[in-house]
Structure formats: structure tokens, C-alpha cells
PDB file of C-alpha atoms in Angstrom:
ATOM      1  CA  MET A   1      20.560 -44.791 -29.964  1.00 60.00           C
ATOM      2  CA  PRO A   2      21.138 -41.479 -31.778  1.00 70.00           C
ATOM      3  CA  ALA A   3      19.302 -38.442 -30.618  1.00 79.00           C
ATOM      4  CA  ALA A   4      16.390 -37.252 -32.758  1.00 94.00           C
ATOM      5  CA  ILE A   5      15.865 -33.621 -33.839  1.00 95.00           C
ATOM      6  CA  ALA A   6      13.169 -31.919 -31.487  1.00 95.00           C
ATOM      7  CA  GLY A   7      13.355 -28.653 -33.220  1.00 96.00           C
ATOM      8  CA  VAL A   8      14.677 -26.580 -35.902  1.00 97.00           C
ATOM      9  CA  GLY A   9      14.820 -22.859 -36.131  1.00 97.00           C
ATOM     10  CA  ILE A  10      16.355 -20.441 -38.946  1.00 98.00           C
ATOM     11  CA  ASP A  11      16.606 -16.416 -39.115  1.00 97.00           C
ATOM     12  CA  LEU A  12      17.728 -14.501 -42.231  1.00 98.00           C
ATOM     13  CA  LEU A  13      18.270 -10.785 -41.453  1.00 97.00           C
ATOM     14  CA  ARG A  14      19.314  -7.834 -43.375  1.00 98.00           C
ATOM     15  CA  VAL A  15      22.453  -6.113 -41.715  1.00 97.00           C
ATOM     16  CA  GLU A  16      20.972  -2.869 -42.432  1.00 97.00           C
ATOM     17  CA  ARG A  17      18.039  -3.406 -39.929  1.00 96.00           C
ATOM     18  CA  ILE A  18      20.688  -3.701 -37.230  1.00 97.00           C
ATOM     19  CA  GLU A  19      22.532  -0.559 -38.367  1.00 96.00           C
ATOM     20  CA  GLN A  20      19.305   1.502 -37.940  1.00 97.00           C
ATOM     21  CA  ALA A  21      18.315   0.026 -34.541  1.00 96.00           C
ATOM     22  CA  LEU A  22      21.796   0.876 -33.447  1.00 95.00           C
ATOM     23  CA  ALA A  23      21.570   4.483 -34.953  1.00 94.00           C
ATOM     24  CA  ARG A  24      18.449   5.225 -33.228  1.00 96.00           C
ATOM     25  CA  HIS A  25      19.361   3.408 -29.704  1.00 96.00           C
ATOM     26  CA  GLY A  26      23.226   3.298 -29.544  1.00 92.00           C
ATOM     27  CA  ASP A  27      24.767   0.642 -27.327  1.00 94.00           C
ATOM     28  CA  ARG A  28      21.456   0.489 -25.253  1.00 96.00           C
ATOM     29  CA  PHE A  29      20.150  -1.492 -28.216  1.00 97.00           C
ATOM     30  CA  ALA A  30      23.212  -3.868 -28.087  1.00 97.00           C
ATOM     31  CA  GLN A  31      23.085  -4.296 -24.247  1.00 97.00           C
ATOM     32  CA  LYS A  32      19.352  -5.410 -24.798  1.00 96.00           C
ATOM     33  CA  VAL A  33      20.183  -8.017 -27.326  1.00 97.00           C
ATOM     34  CA  LEU A  34      23.474  -9.416 -26.018  1.00 98.00           C
ATOM     35  CA  GLY A  35      24.556 -11.360 -23.129  1.00 97.00           C
ATOM     36  CA  PRO A  36      27.423 -10.179 -21.089  1.00 97.00           C
ATOM     37  CA  GLU A  37      29.971 -12.344 -23.042  1.00 97.00           C
ATOM     38  CA  GLU A  38      28.707 -11.381 -26.507  1.00 97.00           C
ATOM     39  CA  PHE A  39      28.527  -7.599 -25.524  1.00 98.00           C
ATOM     40  CA  ALA A  40      32.440  -7.838 -24.827  1.00 97.00           C
ATOM     41  CA  LYS A  41      33.101  -9.593 -28.061  1.00 96.00           C
ATOM     42  CA  PHE A  42      30.785  -6.956 -29.949  1.00 97.00           C
ATOM     43  CA  VAL A  43      32.674  -3.824 -28.431  1.00 97.00           C
ATOM     44  CA  ALA A  44      36.182  -5.559 -29.317  1.00 97.00           C
ATOM     45  CA  ARG A  45      35.030  -6.258 -32.754  1.00 95.00           C
ATOM     46  CA  ARG A  46      33.466  -2.840 -33.307  1.00 96.00           C
ATOM     47  CA  THR A  47      36.860  -1.117 -31.999  1.00 96.00           C
ATOM     48  CA  ARG A  48      38.803  -3.258 -34.808  1.00 96.00           C
ATOM     49  CA  ASP A  49      36.163  -2.496 -37.485  1.00 95.00           C
ATOM     50  CA  PRO A  50      32.796  -1.198 -36.961  1.00 93.00           C
ATOM     51  CA  ARG A  51      31.190  -3.131 -39.847  1.00 93.00           C
ATOM     52  CA  ARG A  52      32.687  -6.377 -38.194  1.00 93.00           C
ATOM     53  CA  GLY A  53      31.031  -5.197 -34.861  1.00 95.00           C
ATOM     54  CA  VAL A  54      27.592  -4.606 -36.567  1.00 96.00           C
ATOM     55  CA  ARG A  55      27.696  -8.095 -38.402  1.00 96.00           C
ATOM     56  CA  PHE A  56      28.649  -9.867 -35.075  1.00 97.00           C
ATOM     57  CA  LEU A  57      25.358  -8.225 -33.432  1.00 97.00           C
ATOM     58  CA  ALA A  58      23.568  -8.983 -36.259  1.00 98.00           C
ATOM     59  CA  THR A  59      24.576 -13.011 -36.132  1.00 98.00           C
ATOM     60  CA  ARG A  60      23.945 -12.935 -32.566  1.00 98.00           C
ATOM     61  CA  PHE A  61      20.342 -11.230 -33.012  1.00 98.00           C
ATOM     62  CA  ALA A  62      19.579 -14.141 -35.829  1.00 98.00           C
ATOM     63  CA  ALA A  63      20.937 -16.888 -33.456  1.00 98.00           C
ATOM     64  CA  LYS A  64      18.532 -15.745 -30.651  1.00 97.00           C
ATOM     65  CA  GLU A  65      15.420 -15.681 -33.073  1.00 97.00           C
ATOM     66  CA  ALA A  66      16.443 -19.252 -34.680  1.00 97.00           C
ATOM     67  CA  PHE A  67      16.907 -20.736 -31.050  1.00 97.00           C
ATOM     68  CA  SER A  68      13.589 -19.383 -29.877  1.00 97.00           C
ATOM     69  CA  LYS A  69      11.870 -20.868 -32.967  1.00 97.00           C
ATOM     70  CA  ALA A  70      13.713 -24.201 -32.576  1.00 97.00           C
ATOM     71  CA  VAL A  71      12.271 -24.539 -28.767  1.00 96.00           C
ATOM     72  CA  GLY A  72       8.893 -23.283 -29.658  1.00 93.00           C
ATOM     73  CA  LEU A  73       8.807 -20.281 -27.439  1.00 89.00           C
ATOM     74  CA  GLY A  74       9.453 -17.066 -29.346  1.00 82.00           C
ATOM     75  CA  MET A  75      10.318 -14.148 -27.368  1.00 83.00           C
ATOM     76  CA  ARG A  76       8.279 -15.125 -24.389  1.00 84.00           C
ATOM     77  CA  MET A  77       9.404 -16.198 -20.729  1.00 90.00           C
ATOM     78  CA  PRO A  78      11.621 -17.882 -19.927  1.00 92.00           C
ATOM     79  CA  MET A  79      13.216 -17.007 -23.239  1.00 91.00           C
ATOM     80  CA  SER A  80      14.634 -13.441 -23.415  1.00 92.00           C
ATOM     81  CA  TRP A  81      17.465 -11.939 -25.647  1.00 94.00           C
ATOM     82  CA  ARG A  82      20.210 -12.003 -22.929  1.00 95.00           C
ATOM     83  CA  ARG A  83      19.542 -15.421 -21.641  1.00 96.00           C
ATOM     84  CA  MET A  84      20.681 -17.097 -24.766  1.00 97.00           C
ATOM     85  CA  GLN A  85      24.345 -16.310 -25.968  1.00 98.00           C
ATOM     86  CA  ALA A  86      25.990 -17.585 -29.033  1.00 98.00           C
ATOM     87  CA  LEU A  87      29.544 -17.994 -28.119  1.00 97.00           C
ATOM     88  CA  ASN A  88      32.623 -19.463 -29.662  1.00 94.00           C
ATOM     89  CA  ALA A  89      34.434 -22.649 -28.585  1.00 93.00           C
ATOM     90  CA  PRO A  90      38.168 -22.490 -28.469  1.00 93.00           C
ATOM     91  CA  GLY A  91      38.280 -23.694 -32.271  1.00 93.00           C
ATOM     92  CA  GLY A  92      35.764 -20.987 -33.219  1.00 91.00           C
ATOM     93  CA  ARG A  93      32.699 -23.153 -33.587  1.00 94.00           C
ATOM     94  CA  PRO A  94      29.502 -21.138 -32.482  1.00 96.00           C
ATOM     95  CA  VAL A  95      28.039 -22.814 -29.182  1.00 97.00           C
ATOM     96  CA  VAL A  96      24.760 -22.079 -27.392  1.00 97.00           C
ATOM     97  CA  VAL A  97      25.250 -21.193 -23.839  1.00 98.00           C
ATOM     98  CA  LEU A  98      22.119 -20.420 -21.700  1.00 98.00           C
ATOM     99  CA  ALA A  99      21.477 -18.325 -18.435  1.00 97.00           C
ATOM    100  CA  GLU A 100      18.683 -19.056 -15.706  1.00 97.00           C
ATOM    101  CA  PRO A 101      15.833 -19.502 -15.729  1.00 96.00           C
ATOM    102  CA  LEU A 102      15.990 -20.483 -19.529  1.00 97.00           C
ATOM    103  CA  LYS A 103      18.891 -22.852 -18.929  1.00 97.00           C
ATOM    104  CA  THR A 104      16.778 -24.976 -16.295  1.00 97.00           C
ATOM    105  CA  TRP A 105      13.564 -25.072 -18.462  1.00 96.00           C
ATOM    106  CA  TYR A 106      15.676 -25.856 -21.591  1.00 97.00           C
ATOM    107  CA  GLU A 107      17.468 -28.913 -19.844  1.00 96.00           C
ATOM    108  CA  ALA A 108      14.212 -30.450 -18.571  1.00 95.00           C
ATOM    109  CA  ARG A 109      12.772 -30.799 -22.331  1.00 95.00           C
ATOM    110  CA  PHE A 110      15.668 -30.773 -24.717  1.00 96.00           C
ATOM    111  CA  GLY A 111      19.110 -32.376 -25.385  1.00 95.00           C
ATOM    112  CA  ALA A 112      22.126 -30.665 -27.091  1.00 96.00           C
ATOM    113  CA  ALA A 113      21.637 -27.464 -29.329  1.00 97.00           C
ATOM    114  CA  HIS A 114      23.663 -26.726 -32.450  1.00 97.00           C
ATOM    115  CA  VAL A 115      23.905 -23.329 -33.936  1.00 98.00           C
ATOM    116  CA  SER A 116      25.562 -22.212 -37.198  1.00 97.00           C
ATOM    117  CA  LEU A 117      26.068 -18.688 -38.115  1.00 97.00           C
ATOM    118  CA  THR A 118      26.921 -17.053 -41.421  1.00 96.00           C
ATOM    119  CA  ASP A 119      27.170 -13.401 -42.741  1.00 93.00           C
ATOM    120  CA  GLU A 120      27.848 -11.368 -45.718  1.00 91.00           C
ATOM    121  CA  HIS A 121      27.968  -7.748 -46.277  1.00 87.00           C
ATOM    122  CA  ASP A 122      24.298  -7.010 -46.334  1.00 95.00           C
ATOM    123  CA  MET A 123      22.818 -10.292 -44.924  1.00 97.00           C
ATOM    124  CA  VAL A 124      23.286 -12.766 -41.834  1.00 98.00           C
ATOM    125  CA  ALA A 125      21.700 -16.381 -41.181  1.00 98.00           C
ATOM    126  CA  ALA A 126      21.432 -18.590 -38.213  1.00 98.00           C
ATOM    127  CA  TYR A 127      20.222 -22.025 -38.161  1.00 98.00           C
ATOM    128  CA  VAL A 128      19.506 -23.897 -35.133  1.00 98.00           C
ATOM    129  CA  VAL A 129      18.844 -27.921 -34.308  1.00 98.00           C
ATOM    130  CA  VAL A 130      17.596 -28.764 -31.169  1.00 98.00           C
ATOM    131  CA  GLU A 131      17.893 -32.503 -29.975  1.00 97.00           C
ATOM    132  CA  THR A 132      15.552 -34.411 -28.083  1.00 95.00           C
ATOM    133  CA  ARG A 133      16.385 -34.998 -24.544  1.00 86.00           C
ATOM    134  CA  ARG A 134      18.084 -38.257 -23.683  1.00 78.00           C
ATOM    135  CA  THR A 135      16.560 -40.105 -20.731  1.00 70.00           C
ATOM    136  CA  PRO A 136      18.897 -42.203 -18.606  1.00 63.00           C
TER     137      PRO A 136
END
């Protein structure tokens, strides 16, 4: 039996909002939002091209917002910015990676999570679909 959809979340964000937050708070903002692997990617991309770094941060911010909507938590425990990362599989596809205690909470309630990200020079969007948990 195919998995059913348990939740859907979407977030649309102006890149300028992230630029302003970075201007006000510097890397502290990025470190608050990004998990460790995401932060390393952000620094690498920003080093090559500052605009690319900002768009990376913006897409990850949007992914976390979309994920929190899909699971119905918003930004409240056990959800927090750094506990959900949108990383890339070897082929480039974005994947959801969760840290504790969000991981255990999520796995007790849901199946696979799928994330799609897109960016343009002034906007980014993230779409998350969460499947129902399969019972053995």
C-alpha cells in the first residue's frame, strides 16, 4: 500500500529579508538558523560568491519553515532551527536530516519527508511533503 500524505508545508521568502538579518546580526544569525553541516556549506558558498551564500541561507530558512508547517509544530519544541537540516544527497537532491530530540519525535509520527527548494535572485521557496508513518 502506498504511503499517504500526512502534511504539506510551503514557504516563500524574499532574499532581502535574509540579507537584512545578516547585516544586523552577522554570522550569529546564520549559526542560529543553520545546522552544522548547513553552516559549513553556507560558508563555502559565500566564500565563492556572497550572493550564492545568501540564497543558500534563504533556501534553508524557507525549508525549515515549510517543514515545521508540514509536521504541524511551527517553531516550538521539539522543532528548532538547527534540528532540521536540508542537505544534499550525492546527486544533488535535497534531503531532510533531523537531530534529536526532533528525530525521535518525528519518527514516532511520520514516514519519509520530501523537500524541494528553488531560488531566484530575489525570492526563494521551499515545499515539504511528509508521509504517514508505515506500520509493520
